[in-house]
């Protein structure tokens, strides 16, 4: 018998025992669905998050004072807190990097947990004021939904003007762009000149919807509980030069901060894609967990398949004797039962792959992440595992069938 004849014979056997075969194939399909579905969902969500992080600028890095505002302990010791980045240091760093054709955004968080009032209404105490320069909106990948940014004159004078987040407009102005209106916060009155488009809240809680952006010199003179520390975001036009630019920025910042030779940096530098690297590590762990879950399910399916094939060998003992009496070799008998096991696994595997792809993408729709993806790698892996499971589960029953004595088999009832 050739391969095609073996496949036809397997399909005939499947039709004879249709219900039993369908139940066995469903067990296999559930295992493959779990494996492919989990891996597809992870890939879809990672693709969505990767796209989100890429909008923050792969060619950018942030610099801030090391340990400032943190109360971290290591081995029972309080981490050393360095002085904040001052306005003079921030401006000097910005000027020196500008000589290297690099754009730097300077910003400072002035205050948080604030109420904003307007039109006799107040927001929840979860708004924050950020003093920003002319590069901040572009550097943070924020978009203006209405109005404008700050003019050069407003920046130079530190005027009491602001750009508000969409949540503030929704709470105080019924969602309409409040351009030209006034808001009151920290005892000051600000005229609204722009409104940010809705961006959502990032994992760090730094989305633009609850922000009030003011010119950085205006932020300097607002009442606050502690000295401002300035955050610096350096934009790199060519991402391939990111590592070189970070080395240059480190040397420049050490000179600006007057860090002594041999002393550790008094500032922290973080790439914008560092969170993406952490995400990739986490995704790898999730894939490992998903693979283990799918493997355990498939292990149960393989045991069930082996049991079904052993039953099939017992039921077809007389048939095997007839085939051997007509000249079939042990190899041909073994191939017939192996191919039957593989066909059953592939039928269940194809269904499992389809359900897994649909289920994985459906999960991403529910969590609001990602577009529909077709994971060819996991589909191929799932079908490959099906063939492996078929070989492993079918080999022993096939070997048992090939060793049957034809005379004893013909007597079997």
mmCIF file of C-alpha atoms in Angstrom:
data_model
loop_
_atom_site.group_PDB
_atom_site.id
_atom_site.type_symbol
_atom_site.label_atom_id
_atom_site.label_comp_id
_atom_site.label_asym_id
_atom_site.label_seq_id
_atom_site.Cartn_x
_atom_site.Cartn_y
_atom_site.Cartn_z
ATOM 1 C CA UNK A 1 0.000 0.000 0.000
ATOM 2 C CA UNK A 2 1.309 3.462 -0.853
ATOM 3 C CA UNK A 3 0.836 6.597 1.235
ATOM 4 C CA UNK A 4 -2.338 7.680 -0.569
ATOM 5 C CA UNK A 5 -3.949 4.278 -0.084
ATOM 6 C CA UNK A 6 -3.032 4.357 3.603
ATOM 7 C CA UNK A 7 -4.676 7.770 3.975
ATOM 8 C CA UNK A 8 -7.828 6.540 2.228
ATOM 9 C CA UNK A 9 -7.916 3.488 4.460
ATOM 10 C CA UNK A 10 -7.519 5.730 7.517
ATOM 11 C CA UNK A 11 -10.435 7.903 6.426
ATOM 12 C CA UNK A 12 -12.588 4.814 5.860
ATOM 13 C CA UNK A 13 -11.752 3.611 9.374
ATOM 14 C CA UNK A 14 -12.593 7.046 10.748
ATOM 15 C CA UNK A 15 -16.001 6.986 9.032
ATOM 16 C CA UNK A 16 -16.755 3.568 10.511
ATOM 17 C CA UNK A 17 -16.009 4.839 14.048
ATOM 18 C CA UNK A 18 -17.050 8.435 13.485
ATOM 19 C CA UNK A 19 -18.239 9.392 16.985
ATOM 20 C CA UNK A 20 -15.203 7.906 18.719
ATOM 21 C CA UNK A 21 -12.856 9.577 16.259
ATOM 22 C CA UNK A 22 -14.597 12.962 16.563
ATOM 23 C CA UNK A 23 -14.320 12.886 20.351
ATOM 24 C CA UNK A 24 -10.623 11.994 20.134
ATOM 25 C CA UNK A 25 -9.968 14.728 17.551
ATOM 26 C CA UNK A 26 -11.799 17.242 19.760
ATOM 27 C CA UNK A 27 -9.451 16.451 22.646
ATOM 28 C CA UNK A 28 -6.502 17.150 20.364
ATOM 29 C CA UNK A 29 -8.133 20.311 19.020
ATOM 30 C CA UNK A 30 -8.680 21.663 22.552
ATOM 31 C CA UNK A 31 -4.978 21.250 23.324
ATOM 32 C CA UNK A 32 -3.929 22.941 20.083
ATOM 33 C CA UNK A 33 -6.536 25.681 20.582
ATOM 34 C CA UNK A 34 -5.143 26.418 24.058
ATOM 35 C CA UNK A 35 -1.577 26.497 22.756
ATOM 36 C CA UNK A 36 -2.178 28.564 19.600
ATOM 37 C CA UNK A 37 -4.798 30.798 21.265
ATOM 38 C CA UNK A 38 -2.598 31.830 24.184
ATOM 39 C CA UNK A 39 0.435 32.451 21.958
ATOM 40 C CA UNK A 40 -1.669 34.382 19.427
ATOM 41 C CA UNK A 41 -3.182 36.588 22.142
ATOM 42 C CA UNK A 42 0.275 37.331 23.563
ATOM 43 C CA UNK A 43 1.640 38.213 20.117
ATOM 44 C CA UNK A 44 -1.346 40.431 19.289
ATOM 45 C CA UNK A 45 -1.123 42.363 22.562
ATOM 46 C CA UNK A 46 2.642 42.686 22.242
ATOM 47 C CA UNK A 47 2.259 44.041 18.705
ATOM 48 C CA UNK A 48 -0.230 46.615 19.983
ATOM 49 C CA UNK A 49 1.986 47.684 22.896
ATOM 50 C CA UNK A 50 5.049 47.779 20.655
ATOM 51 C CA UNK A 51 3.193 50.111 18.308
ATOM 52 C CA UNK A 52 2.157 52.273 21.277
ATOM 53 C CA UNK A 53 5.687 52.501 22.631
ATOM 54 C CA UNK A 54 7.094 53.244 19.191
ATOM 55 C CA UNK A 55 4.910 56.369 19.040
ATOM 56 C CA UNK A 56 6.823 57.629 22.077
ATOM 57 C CA UNK A 57 9.922 57.714 19.924
ATOM 58 C CA UNK A 58 12.389 54.861 19.661
ATOM 59 C CA UNK A 59 15.125 57.483 19.238
ATOM 60 C CA UNK A 60 14.794 59.267 22.569
ATOM 61 C CA UNK A 61 16.020 59.074 26.136
ATOM 62 C CA UNK A 62 15.197 60.784 29.426
ATOM 63 C CA UNK A 63 17.483 62.253 32.056
ATOM 64 C CA UNK A 64 16.435 63.036 35.627
ATOM 65 C CA UNK A 65 18.081 63.455 39.014
ATOM 66 C CA UNK A 66 19.011 60.108 40.557
ATOM 67 C CA UNK A 67 16.910 59.107 43.541
ATOM 68 C CA UNK A 68 15.175 62.482 43.770
ATOM 69 C CA UNK A 69 11.752 62.140 45.343
ATOM 70 C CA UNK A 70 12.206 58.400 45.896
ATOM 71 C CA UNK A 71 12.363 56.581 49.232
ATOM 72 C CA UNK A 72 13.973 53.338 48.124
ATOM 73 C CA UNK A 73 15.869 51.018 50.422
ATOM 74 C CA UNK A 74 18.517 48.518 49.423
ATOM 75 C CA UNK A 75 19.684 46.009 52.033
ATOM 76 C CA UNK A 76 18.205 48.128 54.827
ATOM 77 C CA UNK A 77 19.937 51.288 53.599
ATOM 78 C CA UNK A 78 18.266 54.345 52.159
ATOM 79 C CA UNK A 79 19.384 54.967 48.570
ATOM 80 C CA UNK A 80 21.474 58.087 48.142
ATOM 81 C CA UNK A 81 19.478 61.074 46.950
ATOM 82 C CA UNK A 82 21.279 63.539 44.710
ATOM 83 C CA UNK A 83 20.382 67.220 44.274
ATOM 84 C CA UNK A 84 17.603 67.962 41.788
ATOM 85 C CA UNK A 85 18.387 69.088 38.256
ATOM 86 C CA UNK A 86 18.194 72.879 38.477
ATOM 87 C CA UNK A 87 16.860 75.276 35.862
ATOM 88 C CA UNK A 88 20.370 76.543 35.118
ATOM 89 C CA UNK A 89 21.648 72.984 34.608
ATOM 90 C CA UNK A 90 18.701 72.084 32.392
ATOM 91 C CA UNK A 91 19.204 75.136 30.178
ATOM 92 C CA UNK A 92 22.963 74.541 29.942
ATOM 93 C CA UNK A 93 22.440 70.920 28.936
ATOM 94 C CA UNK A 94 19.851 72.001 26.356
ATOM 95 C CA UNK A 95 22.267 74.549 24.856
ATOM 96 C CA UNK A 96 25.172 72.119 24.642
ATOM 97 C CA UNK A 97 23.077 69.387 23.013
ATOM 98 C CA UNK A 98 21.698 71.944 20.551
ATOM 99 C CA UNK A 99 25.280 72.450 19.320
ATOM 100 C CA UNK A 100 25.204 68.747 18.378
ATOM 101 C CA UNK A 101 21.959 69.257 16.432
ATOM 102 C CA UNK A 102 19.888 67.440 19.059
ATOM 103 C CA UNK A 103 16.570 68.750 20.349
ATOM 104 C CA UNK A 104 15.912 68.629 24.102
ATOM 105 C CA UNK A 105 12.566 69.054 25.868
ATOM 106 C CA UNK A 106 12.703 70.510 29.402
ATOM 107 C CA UNK A 107 9.783 69.955 31.748
ATOM 108 C CA UNK A 108 9.034 69.903 35.458
ATOM 109 C CA UNK A 109 6.142 68.464 37.407
ATOM 110 C CA UNK A 110 4.981 71.399 39.504
ATOM 111 C CA UNK A 111 2.232 69.804 41.576
ATOM 112 C CA UNK A 112 -0.114 66.848 41.578
ATOM 113 C CA UNK A 113 -3.380 65.721 43.189
ATOM 114 C CA UNK A 114 -4.986 69.078 42.409
ATOM 115 C CA UNK A 115 -8.559 70.263 41.969
ATOM 116 C CA UNK A 116 -9.320 72.507 39.015
ATOM 117 C CA UNK A 117 -12.262 74.914 39.183
ATOM 118 C CA UNK A 118 -14.231 76.744 36.502
ATOM 119 C CA UNK A 119 -17.863 77.730 35.914
ATOM 120 C CA UNK A 120 -18.725 76.886 39.506
ATOM 121 C CA UNK A 121 -17.546 73.290 39.035
ATOM 122 C CA UNK A 122 -14.547 71.364 40.366
ATOM 123 C CA UNK A 123 -12.710 68.285 39.165
ATOM 124 C CA UNK A 124 -11.601 65.385 41.301
ATOM 125 C CA UNK A 125 -8.250 65.968 43.069
ATOM 126 C CA UNK A 126 -6.287 63.982 40.504
ATOM 127 C CA UNK A 127 -5.045 66.689 38.134
ATOM 128 C CA UNK A 128 -1.447 67.849 37.836
ATOM 129 C CA UNK A 129 0.424 70.882 36.567
ATOM 130 C CA UNK A 130 3.496 70.444 34.402
ATOM 131 C CA UNK A 131 5.765 73.279 33.380
ATOM 132 C CA UNK A 132 6.854 72.689 29.782
ATOM 133 C CA UNK A 133 8.929 74.266 27.046
ATOM 134 C CA UNK A 134 8.126 74.590 23.353
ATOM 135 C CA UNK A 135 9.337 71.026 22.571
ATOM 136 C CA UNK A 136 7.310 69.148 25.185
ATOM 137 C CA UNK A 137 4.112 68.348 23.272
ATOM 138 C CA UNK A 138 5.993 66.893 20.298
ATOM 139 C CA UNK A 139 8.525 65.063 22.500
ATOM 140 C CA UNK A 140 5.762 63.325 24.483
ATOM 141 C CA UNK A 141 3.827 62.412 21.308
ATOM 142 C CA UNK A 142 0.803 64.432 22.448
ATOM 143 C CA UNK A 143 -1.605 65.992 19.982
ATOM 144 C CA UNK A 144 -3.559 69.213 20.185
ATOM 145 C CA UNK A 145 -7.272 68.591 19.838
ATOM 146 C CA UNK A 146 -8.099 72.297 19.679
ATOM 147 C CA UNK A 147 -6.426 75.673 20.051
ATOM 148 C CA UNK A 148 -2.665 76.149 19.967
ATOM 149 C CA UNK A 149 0.519 75.730 21.927
ATOM 150 C CA UNK A 150 2.403 78.494 23.702
ATOM 151 C CA UNK A 151 3.861 81.354 21.708
ATOM 152 C CA UNK A 152 7.503 82.399 22.079
ATOM 153 C CA UNK A 153 6.369 85.525 23.919
ATOM 154 C CA UNK A 154 4.263 83.508 26.385
ATOM 155 C CA UNK A 155 7.185 81.202 27.036
ATOM 156 C CA UNK A 156 9.597 84.100 27.542
ATOM 157 C CA UNK A 157 7.225 85.992 29.860
ATOM 158 C CA UNK A 158 5.924 82.966 31.756
ATOM 159 C CA UNK A 159 2.363 84.083 31.072
ATOM 160 C CA UNK A 160 -0.602 82.609 32.937
ATOM 161 C CA UNK A 161 -1.850 80.581 30.006
ATOM 162 C CA UNK A 162 -2.362 76.826 29.814
ATOM 163 C CA UNK A 163 -3.127 73.827 27.655
ATOM 164 C CA UNK A 164 -5.541 71.439 29.369
ATOM 165 C CA UNK A 165 -6.214 67.735 29.034
ATOM 166 C CA UNK A 166 -9.442 66.403 27.579
ATOM 167 C CA UNK A 167 -10.727 65.140 30.946
ATOM 168 C CA UNK A 168 -10.614 68.659 32.383
ATOM 169 C CA UNK A 169 -12.615 69.962 29.439
ATOM 170 C CA UNK A 170 -15.116 67.121 29.838
ATOM 171 C CA UNK A 171 -15.631 67.792 33.563
ATOM 172 C CA UNK A 172 -15.739 71.581 33.542
ATOM 173 C CA UNK A 173 -16.889 72.579 30.045
ATOM 174 C CA UNK A 174 -19.191 69.704 28.970
ATOM 175 C CA UNK A 175 -16.505 68.419 26.608
ATOM 176 C CA UNK A 176 -16.374 71.509 24.386
ATOM 177 C CA UNK A 177 -12.960 73.050 23.677
ATOM 178 C CA UNK A 178 -12.604 75.751 26.371
ATOM 179 C CA UNK A 179 -10.385 77.987 24.228
ATOM 180 C CA UNK A 180 -10.359 81.515 25.693
ATOM 181 C CA UNK A 181 -12.016 80.442 28.962
ATOM 182 C CA UNK A 182 -10.353 80.616 32.384
ATOM 183 C CA UNK A 183 -9.634 77.987 35.024
ATOM 184 C CA UNK A 184 -8.495 78.344 38.638
ATOM 185 C CA UNK A 185 -5.875 76.072 40.176
ATOM 186 C CA UNK A 186 -3.315 76.477 43.012
ATOM 187 C CA UNK A 187 -4.773 79.894 43.676
ATOM 188 C CA UNK A 188 -3.931 81.158 40.183
ATOM 189 C CA UNK A 189 -6.122 82.054 37.219
ATOM 190 C CA UNK A 190 -5.105 80.720 33.802
ATOM 191 C CA UNK A 191 -6.469 81.374 30.351
ATOM 192 C CA UNK A 192 -6.898 78.236 28.244
ATOM 193 C CA UNK A 193 -5.225 78.529 24.832
ATOM 194 C CA UNK A 194 -5.251 74.875 23.823
ATOM 195 C CA UNK A 195 -6.713 71.454 24.584
ATOM 196 C CA UNK A 196 -4.913 68.134 24.208
ATOM 197 C CA UNK A 197 -6.512 65.339 22.221
ATOM 198 C CA UNK A 198 -7.590 62.343 24.281
ATOM 199 C CA UNK A 199 -4.625 60.060 24.811
ATOM 200 C CA UNK A 200 -5.584 57.778 27.699
ATOM 201 C CA UNK A 201 -3.489 57.113 30.788
ATOM 202 C CA UNK A 202 -0.144 55.388 30.310
ATOM 203 C CA UNK A 203 1.178 52.622 32.585
ATOM 204 C CA UNK A 204 3.214 55.224 34.421
ATOM 205 C CA UNK A 205 0.115 57.367 34.917
ATOM 206 C CA UNK A 206 1.560 60.141 32.755
ATOM 207 C CA UNK A 207 -1.128 60.410 30.085
ATOM 208 C CA UNK A 208 -2.155 63.872 28.931
ATOM 209 C CA UNK A 209 -5.874 63.734 29.780
ATOM 210 C CA UNK A 210 -5.404 65.032 33.356
ATOM 211 C CA UNK A 211 -2.559 67.430 32.724
ATOM 212 C CA UNK A 212 -2.447 71.203 32.814
ATOM 213 C CA UNK A 213 0.515 72.403 30.795
ATOM 214 C CA UNK A 214 1.888 75.869 31.587
ATOM 215 C CA UNK A 215 4.969 77.717 30.298
ATOM 216 C CA UNK A 216 7.986 76.489 32.190
ATOM 217 C CA UNK A 217 8.848 79.928 33.637
ATOM 218 C CA UNK A 218 5.267 80.213 34.866
ATOM 219 C CA UNK A 219 5.657 76.822 36.549
ATOM 220 C CA UNK A 220 8.826 78.092 38.219
ATOM 221 C CA UNK A 221 6.976 80.698 40.231
ATOM 222 C CA UNK A 222 3.879 78.697 41.186
ATOM 223 C CA UNK A 223 3.531 77.679 44.855
ATOM 224 C CA UNK A 224 4.880 74.187 45.582
ATOM 225 C CA UNK A 225 6.011 72.049 48.469
ATOM 226 C CA UNK A 226 9.582 71.390 47.311
ATOM 227 C CA UNK A 227 12.175 72.580 44.823
ATOM 228 C CA UNK A 228 11.502 71.680 41.214
ATOM 229 C CA UNK A 229 13.604 69.070 39.483
ATOM 230 C CA UNK A 230 13.695 69.259 35.716
ATOM 231 C CA UNK A 231 13.275 66.282 33.413
ATOM 232 C CA UNK A 232 15.137 66.298 30.121
ATOM 233 C CA UNK A 233 14.016 64.349 27.070
ATOM 234 C CA UNK A 234 16.538 64.236 24.226
ATOM 235 C CA UNK A 235 15.252 63.403 20.748
ATOM 236 C CA UNK A 236 17.503 61.562 18.285
ATOM 237 C CA UNK A 237 16.644 61.999 14.579
ATOM 238 C CA UNK A 238 18.453 58.753 13.667
ATOM 239 C CA UNK A 239 17.665 55.877 16.083
ATOM 240 C CA UNK A 240 20.819 54.034 14.987
ATOM 241 C CA UNK A 241 22.851 56.779 16.708
ATOM 242 C CA UNK A 242 20.990 56.401 20.005
ATOM 243 C CA UNK A 243 23.798 54.661 21.913
ATOM 244 C CA UNK A 244 26.374 57.192 20.716
ATOM 245 C CA UNK A 245 24.084 60.098 21.636
ATOM 246 C CA UNK A 246 23.523 58.637 25.105
ATOM 247 C CA UNK A 247 27.278 58.485 25.676
ATOM 248 C CA UNK A 248 27.597 62.111 24.577
ATOM 249 C CA UNK A 249 24.684 63.130 26.794
ATOM 250 C CA UNK A 250 26.197 61.348 29.787
ATOM 251 C CA UNK A 251 29.503 63.181 29.361
ATOM 252 C CA UNK A 252 27.704 66.498 28.874
ATOM 253 C CA UNK A 253 25.450 66.033 31.898
ATOM 254 C CA UNK A 254 28.352 65.003 34.137
ATOM 255 C CA UNK A 255 30.109 68.235 33.199
ATOM 256 C CA UNK A 256 26.957 70.290 33.758
ATOM 257 C CA UNK A 257 26.307 68.626 37.131
ATOM 258 C CA UNK A 258 30.030 68.830 38.027
ATOM 259 C CA UNK A 259 30.268 65.149 38.919
ATOM 260 C CA UNK A 260 33.817 64.466 40.088
ATOM 261 C CA UNK A 261 35.974 61.927 38.162
ATOM 262 C CA UNK A 262 35.398 58.441 39.559
ATOM 263 C CA UNK A 263 32.107 59.475 41.184
ATOM 264 C CA UNK A 264 28.942 57.733 40.028
ATOM 265 C CA UNK A 265 26.484 59.666 37.903
ATOM 266 C CA UNK A 266 24.225 61.955 39.913
ATOM 267 C CA UNK A 267 21.474 61.450 37.338
ATOM 268 C CA UNK A 268 19.585 58.625 35.695
ATOM 269 C CA UNK A 269 19.358 58.107 31.952
ATOM 270 C CA UNK A 270 16.649 55.889 30.520
ATOM 271 C CA UNK A 271 15.914 54.927 26.956
ATOM 272 C CA UNK A 272 12.336 55.282 25.749
ATOM 273 C CA UNK A 273 12.406 51.670 24.540
ATOM 274 C CA UNK A 274 13.563 50.228 27.875
ATOM 275 C CA UNK A 275 9.946 49.482 28.813
ATOM 276 C CA UNK A 276 9.607 47.698 25.482
ATOM 277 C CA UNK A 277 12.570 45.495 26.381
ATOM 278 C CA UNK A 278 10.904 44.645 29.702
ATOM 279 C CA UNK A 279 7.712 43.895 27.809
ATOM 280 C CA UNK A 280 9.564 41.486 25.518
ATOM 281 C CA UNK A 281 11.005 39.672 28.538
ATOM 282 C CA UNK A 282 7.554 39.412 30.099
ATOM 283 C CA UNK A 283 6.064 38.167 26.825
ATOM 284 C CA UNK A 284 8.714 35.459 26.668
ATOM 285 C CA UNK A 285 7.723 34.236 30.132
ATOM 286 C CA UNK A 286 4.040 34.302 29.178
ATOM 287 C CA UNK A 287 4.775 32.279 26.036
ATOM 288 C CA UNK A 288 6.599 29.699 28.116
ATOM 289 C CA UNK A 289 3.620 29.450 30.466
ATOM 290 C CA UNK A 290 1.195 29.178 27.546
ATOM 291 C CA UNK A 291 3.296 26.464 25.930
ATOM 292 C CA UNK A 292 3.325 24.468 29.182
ATOM 293 C CA UNK A 293 -0.475 24.739 29.492
ATOM 294 C CA UNK A 294 -0.938 23.602 25.892
ATOM 295 C CA UNK A 295 1.575 20.772 26.353
ATOM 296 C CA UNK A 296 -0.252 19.419 29.407
ATOM 297 C CA UNK A 297 -3.546 19.441 27.480
ATOM 298 C CA UNK A 298 -1.913 17.716 24.513
ATOM 299 C CA UNK A 299 -0.395 15.109 26.813
ATOM 300 C CA UNK A 300 -3.912 14.132 27.878
ATOM 301 C CA UNK A 301 -4.978 14.077 24.236
ATOM 302 C CA UNK A 302 -2.074 11.788 23.298
ATOM 303 C CA UNK A 303 -3.006 9.310 26.044
ATOM 304 C CA UNK A 304 -6.615 9.289 24.833
ATOM 305 C CA UNK A 305 -5.472 8.782 21.245
ATOM 306 C CA UNK A 306 -3.202 5.887 22.204
ATOM 307 C CA UNK A 307 -6.090 4.251 24.023
ATOM 308 C CA UNK A 308 -8.338 4.645 20.975
ATOM 309 C CA UNK A 309 -5.692 3.167 18.680
ATOM 310 C CA UNK A 310 -5.204 0.167 20.998
ATOM 311 C CA UNK A 311 -8.960 -0.429 20.920
ATOM 312 C CA UNK A 312 -8.871 -0.108 17.128
ATOM 313 C CA UNK A 313 -6.089 -2.701 16.868
ATOM 314 C CA UNK A 314 -8.057 -5.114 19.050
ATOM 315 C CA UNK A 315 -11.262 -4.629 17.024
ATOM 316 C CA UNK A 316 -9.439 -5.118 13.715
ATOM 317 C CA UNK A 317 -7.327 -8.118 14.685
ATOM 318 C CA UNK A 318 -9.070 -10.378 12.160
ATOM 319 C CA UNK A 319 -8.666 -7.699 9.452
ATOM 320 C CA UNK A 320 -4.945 -7.548 10.204
ATOM 321 C CA UNK A 321 -4.704 -11.345 9.880
ATOM 322 C CA UNK A 322 -6.405 -11.220 6.492
ATOM 323 C CA UNK A 323 -4.054 -8.497 5.257
ATOM 324 C CA UNK A 324 -1.018 -10.448 6.378
ATOM 325 C CA UNK A 325 -2.371 -13.631 4.773
ATOM 326 C CA UNK A 326 -2.698 -11.704 1.509
ATOM 327 C CA UNK A 327 0.933 -10.610 1.672
ATOM 328 C CA UNK A 328 0.986 -7.388 3.710
ATOM 329 C CA UNK A 329 4.271 -6.947 5.559
ATOM 330 C CA UNK A 330 4.709 -5.864 9.178
ATOM 331 C CA UNK A 331 6.040 -2.512 7.923
ATOM 332 C CA UNK A 332 2.893 -1.889 5.875
ATOM 333 C CA UNK A 333 0.629 -2.742 8.833
ATOM 334 C CA UNK A 334 2.642 -0.431 11.087
ATOM 335 C CA UNK A 335 2.474 2.385 8.526
ATOM 336 C CA UNK A 336 -1.294 1.990 8.186
ATOM 337 C CA UNK A 337 -1.978 2.484 11.900
ATOM 338 C CA UNK A 338 0.612 5.265 12.270
ATOM 339 C CA UNK A 339 -0.931 7.197 9.390
ATOM 340 C CA UNK A 340 -4.389 6.691 10.863
ATOM 341 C CA UNK A 341 -3.221 8.194 14.177
ATOM 342 C CA UNK A 342 -1.584 11.132 12.364
ATOM 343 C CA UNK A 343 -4.709 11.784 10.278
ATOM 344 C CA UNK A 344 -6.864 11.909 13.416
ATOM 345 C CA UNK A 345 -4.408 14.334 15.043
ATOM 346 C CA UNK A 346 -4.247 16.549 11.954
ATOM 347 C CA UNK A 347 -8.036 16.744 11.705
ATOM 348 C CA UNK A 348 -8.219 17.830 15.341
ATOM 349 C CA UNK A 349 -5.166 20.067 14.927
ATOM 350 C CA UNK A 350 -6.616 21.974 11.975
ATOM 351 C CA UNK A 351 -9.765 22.701 13.934
ATOM 352 C CA UNK A 352 -7.686 23.669 16.984
ATOM 353 C CA UNK A 353 -5.495 26.044 14.955
ATOM 354 C CA UNK A 354 -8.530 27.831 13.485
ATOM 355 C CA UNK A 355 -10.221 28.126 16.876
ATOM 356 C CA UNK A 356 -6.946 29.184 18.520
ATOM 357 C CA UNK A 357 -6.305 31.998 16.019
ATOM 358 C CA UNK A 358 -9.878 33.255 16.310
ATOM 359 C CA UNK A 359 -9.910 32.926 20.108
ATOM 360 C CA UNK A 360 -6.539 34.628 20.570
ATOM 361 C CA UNK A 361 -7.547 37.593 18.445
ATOM 362 C CA UNK A 362 -10.943 37.750 20.169
ATOM 363 C CA UNK A 363 -9.185 38.116 23.525
ATOM 364 C CA UNK A 364 -7.236 41.108 22.224
ATOM 365 C CA UNK A 365 -10.494 42.678 21.009
ATOM 366 C CA UNK A 366 -11.983 42.377 24.502
ATOM 367 C CA UNK A 367 -8.938 43.997 26.137
ATOM 368 C CA UNK A 368 -8.876 46.695 23.451
ATOM 369 C CA UNK A 369 -5.437 45.892 22.071
ATOM 370 C CA UNK A 370 -4.136 45.045 18.664
ATOM 371 C CA UNK A 371 -5.506 44.234 15.233
ATOM 372 C CA UNK A 372 -6.209 40.786 13.794
ATOM 373 C CA UNK A 373 -2.993 38.853 13.244
ATOM 374 C CA UNK A 374 -2.301 35.474 11.634
ATOM 375 C CA UNK A 375 0.495 33.768 13.612
ATOM 376 C CA UNK A 376 1.997 31.551 10.915
ATOM 377 C CA UNK A 377 4.768 30.412 13.250
ATOM 378 C CA UNK A 378 2.368 29.167 15.927
ATOM 379 C CA UNK A 379 0.076 27.620 13.318
ATOM 380 C CA UNK A 380 2.990 25.674 11.869
ATOM 381 C CA UNK A 381 4.164 24.741 15.355
ATOM 382 C CA UNK A 382 0.677 23.501 16.266
ATOM 383 C CA UNK A 383 0.412 21.275 13.187
ATOM 384 C CA UNK A 384 3.956 20.007 13.746
ATOM 385 C CA UNK A 385 3.043 19.075 17.308
ATOM 386 C CA UNK A 386 -0.040 17.264 15.967
ATOM 387 C CA UNK A 387 2.127 15.066 13.753
ATOM 388 C CA UNK A 388 4.481 14.418 16.676
ATOM 389 C CA UNK A 389 1.604 13.496 18.981
ATOM 390 C CA UNK A 390 0.210 11.180 16.283
ATOM 391 C CA UNK A 391 3.565 9.435 15.882
ATOM 392 C CA UNK A 392 4.105 9.065 19.637
ATOM 393 C CA UNK A 393 0.564 7.901 20.382
ATOM 394 C CA UNK A 394 0.248 5.635 17.354
ATOM 395 C CA UNK A 395 3.634 3.954 17.376
ATOM 396 C CA UNK A 396 2.979 1.420 20.156
ATOM 397 C CA UNK A 397 -0.469 0.349 18.850
ATOM 398 C CA UNK A 398 0.972 0.159 15.314
ATOM 399 C CA UNK A 399 3.932 -1.904 16.478
ATOM 400 C CA UNK A 400 1.569 -4.199 18.392
ATOM 401 C CA UNK A 401 -0.569 -4.653 15.270
ATOM 402 C CA UNK A 402 2.473 -5.412 13.084
ATOM 403 C CA UNK A 403 3.608 -8.179 15.470
ATOM 404 C CA UNK A 404 0.307 -10.068 15.441
ATOM 405 C CA UNK A 405 0.508 -13.643 14.178
ATOM 406 C CA UNK A 406 -1.635 -13.948 11.020
ATOM 407 C CA UNK A 407 -2.945 -17.426 11.932
ATOM 408 C CA UNK A 408 -3.935 -16.380 15.459
ATOM 409 C CA UNK A 409 -5.445 -13.177 14.058
ATOM 410 C CA UNK A 410 -7.641 -15.105 11.604
ATOM 411 C CA UNK A 411 -9.017 -17.166 14.500
ATOM 412 C CA UNK A 412 -9.839 -14.019 16.531
ATOM 413 C CA UNK A 413 -13.536 -13.338 17.031
#
